[in-house]
PDB file of C-alpha atoms in Angstrom:
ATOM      1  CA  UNK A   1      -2.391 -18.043  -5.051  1.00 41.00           C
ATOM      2  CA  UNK A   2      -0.591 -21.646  -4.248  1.00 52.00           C
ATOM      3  CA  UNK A   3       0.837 -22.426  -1.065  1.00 72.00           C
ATOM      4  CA  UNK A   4       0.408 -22.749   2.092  1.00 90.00           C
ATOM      5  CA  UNK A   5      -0.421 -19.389   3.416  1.00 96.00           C
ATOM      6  CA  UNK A   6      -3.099 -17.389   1.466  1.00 96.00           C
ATOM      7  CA  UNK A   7      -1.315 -14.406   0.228  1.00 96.00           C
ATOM      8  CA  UNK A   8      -4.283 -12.395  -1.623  1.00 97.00           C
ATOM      9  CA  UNK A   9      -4.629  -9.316   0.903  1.00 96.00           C
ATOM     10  CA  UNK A  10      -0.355  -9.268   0.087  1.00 97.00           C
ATOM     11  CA  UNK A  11      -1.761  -8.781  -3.808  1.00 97.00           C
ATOM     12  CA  UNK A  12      -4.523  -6.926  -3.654  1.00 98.00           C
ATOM     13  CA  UNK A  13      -2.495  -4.193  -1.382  1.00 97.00           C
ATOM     14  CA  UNK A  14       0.246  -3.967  -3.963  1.00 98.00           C
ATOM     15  CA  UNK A  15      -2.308  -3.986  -6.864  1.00 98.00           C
ATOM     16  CA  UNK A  16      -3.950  -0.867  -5.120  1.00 97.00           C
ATOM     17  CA  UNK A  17      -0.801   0.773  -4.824  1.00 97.00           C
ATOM     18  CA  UNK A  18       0.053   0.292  -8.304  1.00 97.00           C
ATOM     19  CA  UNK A  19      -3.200   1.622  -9.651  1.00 96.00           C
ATOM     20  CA  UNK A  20      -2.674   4.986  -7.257  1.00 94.00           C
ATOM     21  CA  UNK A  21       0.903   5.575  -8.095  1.00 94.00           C
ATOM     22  CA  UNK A  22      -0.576   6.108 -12.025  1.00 92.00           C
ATOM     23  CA  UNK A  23      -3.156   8.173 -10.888  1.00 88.00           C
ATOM     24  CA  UNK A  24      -0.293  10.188  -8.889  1.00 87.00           C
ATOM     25  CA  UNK A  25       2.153  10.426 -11.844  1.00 85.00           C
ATOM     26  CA  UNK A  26      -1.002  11.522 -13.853  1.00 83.00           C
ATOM     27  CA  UNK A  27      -1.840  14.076 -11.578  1.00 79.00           C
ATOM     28  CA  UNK A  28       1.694  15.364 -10.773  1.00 76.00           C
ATOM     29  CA  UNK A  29       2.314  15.753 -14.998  1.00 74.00           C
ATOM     30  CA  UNK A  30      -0.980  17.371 -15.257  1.00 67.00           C
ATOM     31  CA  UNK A  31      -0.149  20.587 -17.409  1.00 51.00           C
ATOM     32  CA  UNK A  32      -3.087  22.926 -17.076  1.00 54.00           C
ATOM     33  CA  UNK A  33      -3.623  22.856 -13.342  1.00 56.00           C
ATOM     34  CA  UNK A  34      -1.478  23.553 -10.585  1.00 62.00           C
ATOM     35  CA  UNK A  35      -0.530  19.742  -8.999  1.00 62.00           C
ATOM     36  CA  UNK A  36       0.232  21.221  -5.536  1.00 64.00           C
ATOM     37  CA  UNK A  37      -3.564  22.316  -5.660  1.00 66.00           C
ATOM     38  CA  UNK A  38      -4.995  18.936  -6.531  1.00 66.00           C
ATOM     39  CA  UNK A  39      -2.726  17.016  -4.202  1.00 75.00           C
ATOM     40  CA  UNK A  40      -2.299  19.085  -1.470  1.00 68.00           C
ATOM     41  CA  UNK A  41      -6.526  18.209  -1.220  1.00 71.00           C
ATOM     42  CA  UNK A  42      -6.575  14.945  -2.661  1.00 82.00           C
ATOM     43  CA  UNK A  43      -8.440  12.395  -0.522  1.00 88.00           C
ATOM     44  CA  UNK A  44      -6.391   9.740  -2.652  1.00 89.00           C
ATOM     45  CA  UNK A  45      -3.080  10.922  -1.383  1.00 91.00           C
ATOM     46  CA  UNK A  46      -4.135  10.430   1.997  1.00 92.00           C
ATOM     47  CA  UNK A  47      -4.855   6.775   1.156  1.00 94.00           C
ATOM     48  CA  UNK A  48      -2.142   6.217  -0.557  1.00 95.00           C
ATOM     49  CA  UNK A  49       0.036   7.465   1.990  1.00 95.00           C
ATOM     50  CA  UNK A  50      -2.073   5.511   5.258  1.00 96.00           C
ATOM     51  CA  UNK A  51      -2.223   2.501   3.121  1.00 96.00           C
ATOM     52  CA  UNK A  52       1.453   2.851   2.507  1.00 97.00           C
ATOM     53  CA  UNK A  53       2.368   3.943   6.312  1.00 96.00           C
ATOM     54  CA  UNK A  54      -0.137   0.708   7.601  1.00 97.00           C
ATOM     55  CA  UNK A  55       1.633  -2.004   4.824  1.00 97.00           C
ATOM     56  CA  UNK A  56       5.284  -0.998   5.691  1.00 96.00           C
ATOM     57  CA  UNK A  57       4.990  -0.807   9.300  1.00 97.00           C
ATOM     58  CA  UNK A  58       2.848  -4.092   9.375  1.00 97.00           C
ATOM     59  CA  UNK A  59       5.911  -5.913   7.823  1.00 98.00           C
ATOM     60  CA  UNK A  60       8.664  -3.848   9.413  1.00 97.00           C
ATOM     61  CA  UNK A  61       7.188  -4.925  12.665  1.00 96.00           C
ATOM     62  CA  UNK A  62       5.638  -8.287  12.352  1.00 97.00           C
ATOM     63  CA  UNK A  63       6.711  -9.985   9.174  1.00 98.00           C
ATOM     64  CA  UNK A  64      10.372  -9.504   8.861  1.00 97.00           C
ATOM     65  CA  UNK A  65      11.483 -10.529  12.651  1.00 97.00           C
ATOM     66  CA  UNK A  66       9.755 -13.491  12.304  1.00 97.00           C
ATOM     67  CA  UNK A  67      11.563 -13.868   8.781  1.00 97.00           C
ATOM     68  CA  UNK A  68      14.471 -12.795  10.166  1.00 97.00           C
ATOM     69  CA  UNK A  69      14.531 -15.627  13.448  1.00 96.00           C
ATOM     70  CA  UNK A  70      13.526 -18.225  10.655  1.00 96.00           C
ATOM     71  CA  UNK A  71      16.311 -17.367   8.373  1.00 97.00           C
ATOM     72  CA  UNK A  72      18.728 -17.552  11.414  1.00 95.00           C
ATOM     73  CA  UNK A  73      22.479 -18.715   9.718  1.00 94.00           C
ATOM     74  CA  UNK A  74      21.421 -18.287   5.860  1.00 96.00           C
ATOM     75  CA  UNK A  75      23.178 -15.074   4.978  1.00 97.00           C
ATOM     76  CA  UNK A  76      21.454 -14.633   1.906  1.00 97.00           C
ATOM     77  CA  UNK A  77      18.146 -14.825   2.969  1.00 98.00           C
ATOM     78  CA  UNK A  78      19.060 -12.424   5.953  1.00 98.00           C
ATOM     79  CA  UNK A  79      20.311  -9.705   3.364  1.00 98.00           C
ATOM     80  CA  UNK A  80      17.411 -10.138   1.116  1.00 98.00           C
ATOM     81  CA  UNK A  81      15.265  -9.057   4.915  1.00 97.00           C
ATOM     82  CA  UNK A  82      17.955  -6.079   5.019  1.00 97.00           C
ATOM     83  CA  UNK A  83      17.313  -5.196   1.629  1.00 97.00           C
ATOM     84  CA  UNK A  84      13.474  -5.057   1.934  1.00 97.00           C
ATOM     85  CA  UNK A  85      13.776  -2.952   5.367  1.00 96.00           C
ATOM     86  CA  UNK A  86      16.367  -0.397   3.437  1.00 97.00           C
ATOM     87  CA  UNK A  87      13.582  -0.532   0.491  1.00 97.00           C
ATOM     88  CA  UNK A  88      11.336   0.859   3.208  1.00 96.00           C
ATOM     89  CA  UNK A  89      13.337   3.673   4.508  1.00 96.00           C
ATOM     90  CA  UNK A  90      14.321   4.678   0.980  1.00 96.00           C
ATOM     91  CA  UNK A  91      10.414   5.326   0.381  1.00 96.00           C
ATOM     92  CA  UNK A  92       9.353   7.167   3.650  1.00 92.00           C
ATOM     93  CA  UNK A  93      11.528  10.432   2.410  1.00 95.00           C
ATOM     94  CA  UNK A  94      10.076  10.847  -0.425  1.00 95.00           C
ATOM     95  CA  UNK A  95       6.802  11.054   0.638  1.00 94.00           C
ATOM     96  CA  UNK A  96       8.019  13.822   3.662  1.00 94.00           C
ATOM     97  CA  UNK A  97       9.644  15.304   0.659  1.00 93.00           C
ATOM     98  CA  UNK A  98       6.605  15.251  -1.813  1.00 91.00           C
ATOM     99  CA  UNK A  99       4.000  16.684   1.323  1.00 89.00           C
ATOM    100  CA  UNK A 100       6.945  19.217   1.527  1.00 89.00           C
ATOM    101  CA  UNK A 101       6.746  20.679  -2.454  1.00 85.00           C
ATOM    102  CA  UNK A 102       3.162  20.825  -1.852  1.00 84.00           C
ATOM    103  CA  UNK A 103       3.292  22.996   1.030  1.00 83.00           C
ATOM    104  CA  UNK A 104       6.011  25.067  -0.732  1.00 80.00           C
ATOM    105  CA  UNK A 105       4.610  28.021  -2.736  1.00 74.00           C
ATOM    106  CA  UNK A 106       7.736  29.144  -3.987  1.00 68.00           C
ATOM    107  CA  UNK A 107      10.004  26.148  -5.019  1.00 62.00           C
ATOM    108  CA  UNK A 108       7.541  23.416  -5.044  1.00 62.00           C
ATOM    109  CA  UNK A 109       6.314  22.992  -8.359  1.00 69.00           C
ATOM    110  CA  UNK A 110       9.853  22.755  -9.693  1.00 73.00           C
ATOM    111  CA  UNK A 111      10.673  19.650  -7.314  1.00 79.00           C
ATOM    112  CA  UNK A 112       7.431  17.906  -7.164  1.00 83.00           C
ATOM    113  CA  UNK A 113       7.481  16.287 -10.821  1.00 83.00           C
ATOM    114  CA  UNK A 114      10.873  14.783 -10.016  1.00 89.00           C
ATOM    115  CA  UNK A 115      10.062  13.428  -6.718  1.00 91.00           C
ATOM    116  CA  UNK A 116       6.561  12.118  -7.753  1.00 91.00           C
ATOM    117  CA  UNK A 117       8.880  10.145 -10.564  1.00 92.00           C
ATOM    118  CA  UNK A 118      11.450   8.470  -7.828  1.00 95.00           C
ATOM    119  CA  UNK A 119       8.686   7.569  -5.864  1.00 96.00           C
ATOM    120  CA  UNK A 120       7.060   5.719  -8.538  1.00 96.00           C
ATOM    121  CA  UNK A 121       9.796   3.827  -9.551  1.00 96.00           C
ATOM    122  CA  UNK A 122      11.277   3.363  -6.366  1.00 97.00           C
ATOM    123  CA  UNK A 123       7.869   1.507  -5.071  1.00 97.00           C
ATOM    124  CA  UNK A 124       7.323  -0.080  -8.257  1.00 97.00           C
ATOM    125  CA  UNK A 125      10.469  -1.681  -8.072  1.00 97.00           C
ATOM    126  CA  UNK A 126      10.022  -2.423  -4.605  1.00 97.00           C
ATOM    127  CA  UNK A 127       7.357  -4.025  -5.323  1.00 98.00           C
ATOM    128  CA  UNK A 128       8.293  -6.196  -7.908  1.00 98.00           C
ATOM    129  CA  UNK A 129      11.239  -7.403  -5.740  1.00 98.00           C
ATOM    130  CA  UNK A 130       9.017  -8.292  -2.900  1.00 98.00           C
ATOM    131  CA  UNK A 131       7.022 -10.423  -5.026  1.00 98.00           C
ATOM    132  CA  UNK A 132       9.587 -11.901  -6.953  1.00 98.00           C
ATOM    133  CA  UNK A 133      11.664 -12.572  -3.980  1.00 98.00           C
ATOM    134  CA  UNK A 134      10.282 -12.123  -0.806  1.00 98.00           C
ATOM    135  CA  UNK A 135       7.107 -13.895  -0.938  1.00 97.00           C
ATOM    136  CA  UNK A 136       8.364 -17.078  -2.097  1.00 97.00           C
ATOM    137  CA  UNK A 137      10.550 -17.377   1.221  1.00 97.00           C
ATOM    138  CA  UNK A 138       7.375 -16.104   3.315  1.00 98.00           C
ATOM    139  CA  UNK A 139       6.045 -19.163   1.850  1.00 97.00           C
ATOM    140  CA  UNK A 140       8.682 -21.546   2.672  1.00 96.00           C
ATOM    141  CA  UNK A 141       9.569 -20.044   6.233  1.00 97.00           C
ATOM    142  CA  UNK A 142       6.510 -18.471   7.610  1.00 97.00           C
ATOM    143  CA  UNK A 143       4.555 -20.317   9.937  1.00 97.00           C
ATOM    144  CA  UNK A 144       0.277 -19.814   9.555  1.00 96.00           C
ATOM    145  CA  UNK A 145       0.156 -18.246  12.945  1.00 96.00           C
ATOM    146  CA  UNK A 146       3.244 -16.340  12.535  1.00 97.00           C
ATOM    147  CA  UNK A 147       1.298 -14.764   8.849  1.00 97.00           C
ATOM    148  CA  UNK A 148      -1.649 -14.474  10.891  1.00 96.00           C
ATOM    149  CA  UNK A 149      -0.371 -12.844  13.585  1.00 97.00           C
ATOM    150  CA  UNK A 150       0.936 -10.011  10.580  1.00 97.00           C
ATOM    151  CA  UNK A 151      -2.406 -10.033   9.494  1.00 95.00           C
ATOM    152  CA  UNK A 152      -3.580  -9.176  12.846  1.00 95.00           C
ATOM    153  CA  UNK A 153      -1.289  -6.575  13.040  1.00 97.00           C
ATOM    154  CA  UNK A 154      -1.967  -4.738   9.628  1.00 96.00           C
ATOM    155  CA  UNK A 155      -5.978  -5.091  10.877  1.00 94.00           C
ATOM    156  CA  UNK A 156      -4.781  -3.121  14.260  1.00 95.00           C
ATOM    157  CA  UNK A 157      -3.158  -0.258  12.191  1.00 96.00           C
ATOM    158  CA  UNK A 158      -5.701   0.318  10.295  1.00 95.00           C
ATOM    159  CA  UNK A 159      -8.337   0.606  12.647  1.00 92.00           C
ATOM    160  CA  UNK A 160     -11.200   2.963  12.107  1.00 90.00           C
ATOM    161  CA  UNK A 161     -10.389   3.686   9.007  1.00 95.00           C
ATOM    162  CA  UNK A 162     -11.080   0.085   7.364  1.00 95.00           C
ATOM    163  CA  UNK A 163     -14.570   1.598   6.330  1.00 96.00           C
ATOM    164  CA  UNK A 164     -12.680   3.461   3.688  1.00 95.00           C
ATOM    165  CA  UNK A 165      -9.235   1.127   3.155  1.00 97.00           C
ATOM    166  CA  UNK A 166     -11.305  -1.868   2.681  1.00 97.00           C
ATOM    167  CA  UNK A 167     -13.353  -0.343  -1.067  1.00 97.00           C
ATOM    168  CA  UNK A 168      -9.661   1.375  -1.832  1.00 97.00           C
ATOM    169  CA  UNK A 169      -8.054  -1.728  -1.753  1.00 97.00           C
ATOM    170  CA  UNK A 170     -10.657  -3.669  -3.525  1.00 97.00           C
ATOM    171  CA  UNK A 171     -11.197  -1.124  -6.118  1.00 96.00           C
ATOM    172  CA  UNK A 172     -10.438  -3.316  -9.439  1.00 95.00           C
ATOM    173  CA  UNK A 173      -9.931  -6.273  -7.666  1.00 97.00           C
ATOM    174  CA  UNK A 174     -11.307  -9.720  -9.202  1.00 97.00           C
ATOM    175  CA  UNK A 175     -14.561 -11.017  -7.771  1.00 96.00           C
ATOM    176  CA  UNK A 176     -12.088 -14.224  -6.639  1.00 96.00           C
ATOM    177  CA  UNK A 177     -10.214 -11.655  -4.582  1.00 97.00           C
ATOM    178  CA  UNK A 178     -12.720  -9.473  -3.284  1.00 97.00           C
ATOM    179  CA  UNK A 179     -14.732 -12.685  -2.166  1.00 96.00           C
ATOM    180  CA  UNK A 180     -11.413 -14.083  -0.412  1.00 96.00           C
ATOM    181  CA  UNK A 181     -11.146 -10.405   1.075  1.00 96.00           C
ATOM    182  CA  UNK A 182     -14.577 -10.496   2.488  1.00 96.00           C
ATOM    183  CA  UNK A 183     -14.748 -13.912   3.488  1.00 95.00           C
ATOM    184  CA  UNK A 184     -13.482 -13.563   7.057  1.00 92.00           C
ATOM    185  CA  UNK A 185     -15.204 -10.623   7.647  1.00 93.00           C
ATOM    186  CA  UNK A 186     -18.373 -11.163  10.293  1.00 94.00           C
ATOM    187  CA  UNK A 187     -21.794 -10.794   8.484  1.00 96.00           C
ATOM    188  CA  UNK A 188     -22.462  -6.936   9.997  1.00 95.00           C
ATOM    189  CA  UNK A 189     -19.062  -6.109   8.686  1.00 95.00           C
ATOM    190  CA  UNK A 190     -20.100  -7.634   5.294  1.00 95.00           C
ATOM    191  CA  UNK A 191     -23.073  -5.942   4.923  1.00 96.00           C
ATOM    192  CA  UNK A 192     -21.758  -2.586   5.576  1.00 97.00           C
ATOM    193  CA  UNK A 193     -19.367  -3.026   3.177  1.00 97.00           C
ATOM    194  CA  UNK A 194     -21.576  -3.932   0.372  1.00 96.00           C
ATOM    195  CA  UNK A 195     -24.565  -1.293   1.821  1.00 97.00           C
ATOM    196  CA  UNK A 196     -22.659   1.711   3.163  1.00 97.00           C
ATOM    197  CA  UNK A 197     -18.180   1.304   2.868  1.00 97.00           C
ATOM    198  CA  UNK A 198     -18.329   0.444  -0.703  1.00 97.00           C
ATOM    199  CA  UNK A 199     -21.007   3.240  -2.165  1.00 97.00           C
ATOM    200  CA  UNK A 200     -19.445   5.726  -0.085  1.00 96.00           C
ATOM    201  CA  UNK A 201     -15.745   5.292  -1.656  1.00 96.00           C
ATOM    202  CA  UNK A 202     -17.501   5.241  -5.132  1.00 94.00           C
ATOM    203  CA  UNK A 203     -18.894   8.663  -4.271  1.00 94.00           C
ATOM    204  CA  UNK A 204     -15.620  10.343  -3.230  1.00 91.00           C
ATOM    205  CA  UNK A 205     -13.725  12.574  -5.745  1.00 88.00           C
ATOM    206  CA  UNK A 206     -10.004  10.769  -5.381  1.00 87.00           C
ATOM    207  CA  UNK A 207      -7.977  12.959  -7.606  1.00 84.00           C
ATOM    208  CA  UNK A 208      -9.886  15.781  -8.496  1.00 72.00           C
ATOM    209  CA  UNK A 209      -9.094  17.166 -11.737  1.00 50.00           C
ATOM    210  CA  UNK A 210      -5.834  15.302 -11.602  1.00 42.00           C
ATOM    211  CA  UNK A 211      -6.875  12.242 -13.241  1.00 45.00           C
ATOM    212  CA  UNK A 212      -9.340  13.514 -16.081  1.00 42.00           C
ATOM    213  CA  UNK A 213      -8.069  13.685 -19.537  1.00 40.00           C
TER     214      UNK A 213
END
């Protein structure tokens, strides 16, 4: 990744995402089960969805107002910030609305297909626009304590539950990125990744049934 900031935990997140949204459309299209049953217990959807929640809020709360203060008098730049935060709240419904089918024995399963599809192309696209367009001007405006302090911020959110996020996120990632990932990590950390985060992510059943076939 060139530049001056080191944008691979910006990657690998999106990469993640990517590979879950297949593995939701898959499991949401999947004909001879009953989606609301795999989903409405899938251990991936609540990754995807705290993943999700921790990225967006992380940039809604640290990334853009510093974008925003930098990109003080260039109206362009200011409405590409505008169109990233209305991105955002475009997103959040549909997953209320998707947890919503699920819990809906009766009308559900005829909304949940539909909504599973404008979710996936809603993020996909928002995700191709933020790295076509928004990271480029993080790299020309943001400051290396100002990206740090995001980075300190997406660590805060998520917390506790980095023993699981961590091997999610890194699932399928390049040894280069992983590496990069680890790197700042302090040597207990490391080692419980490798010995005990990593095997126990392995062992978990993401998708159930959902993504078989």
């Amino acid at each position: 990744m060139s530049g001056k900031l080191d944008m691979t935990a910006m990657y690998v997140a999106h990469d993640a995402l990517r590979r879950e949204l297949e593995l939701l459309a898959r499991t949401a299209a999947k004909a001879d089960d009953d989606p609301r049953r795999i989903l409405g217990t899938a251990v991936g959807w609540e990754l995807f969805k705290k993943v999700l929640h921790v990225h967006h809020t992380a940039e809604d709360d640290a990334l853009w107002p510093a974008m925003r203060e930098a990109a003080a008098g260039r109206p362009d730049d200011l409405a590409l910030l505008a169109a990233m935060e209305a991105e955002h709240e475009a997103i959040d419904p549909l997953i209320d609305a998707i947890d919503a089918a699920l819990a809906d024995r009766d009308f559900g399963p005829q909304h949940l297909g539909d909504l599973t599809d404008a979710l996936v192309a809603g993020l996909t696209t928002h995700l191709r626009h933020e790295e076509d367009e928004v990271l480029p001007l993080v790299q020309a405006i943001v400051t290396e304590p100002q990206w740090l302090h995001f980075g300190q911020v997406n660590a805060r959110l998520v917390g506790p539950d980095a023993s699981r996020i961590l091997p999610w996120m890194l699932d399928g990632a390049s040894e280069q990125a992983i590496a990069t990932m680890l790197a700042p990590l302090p040597e207990p950390a490391r080692r419980a990744y490798l010995n005990e985060w990593q095997p126990a992510y392995a062992a978990l059943d993401l998708w159930a049934a959902g993504t078989s076939g």
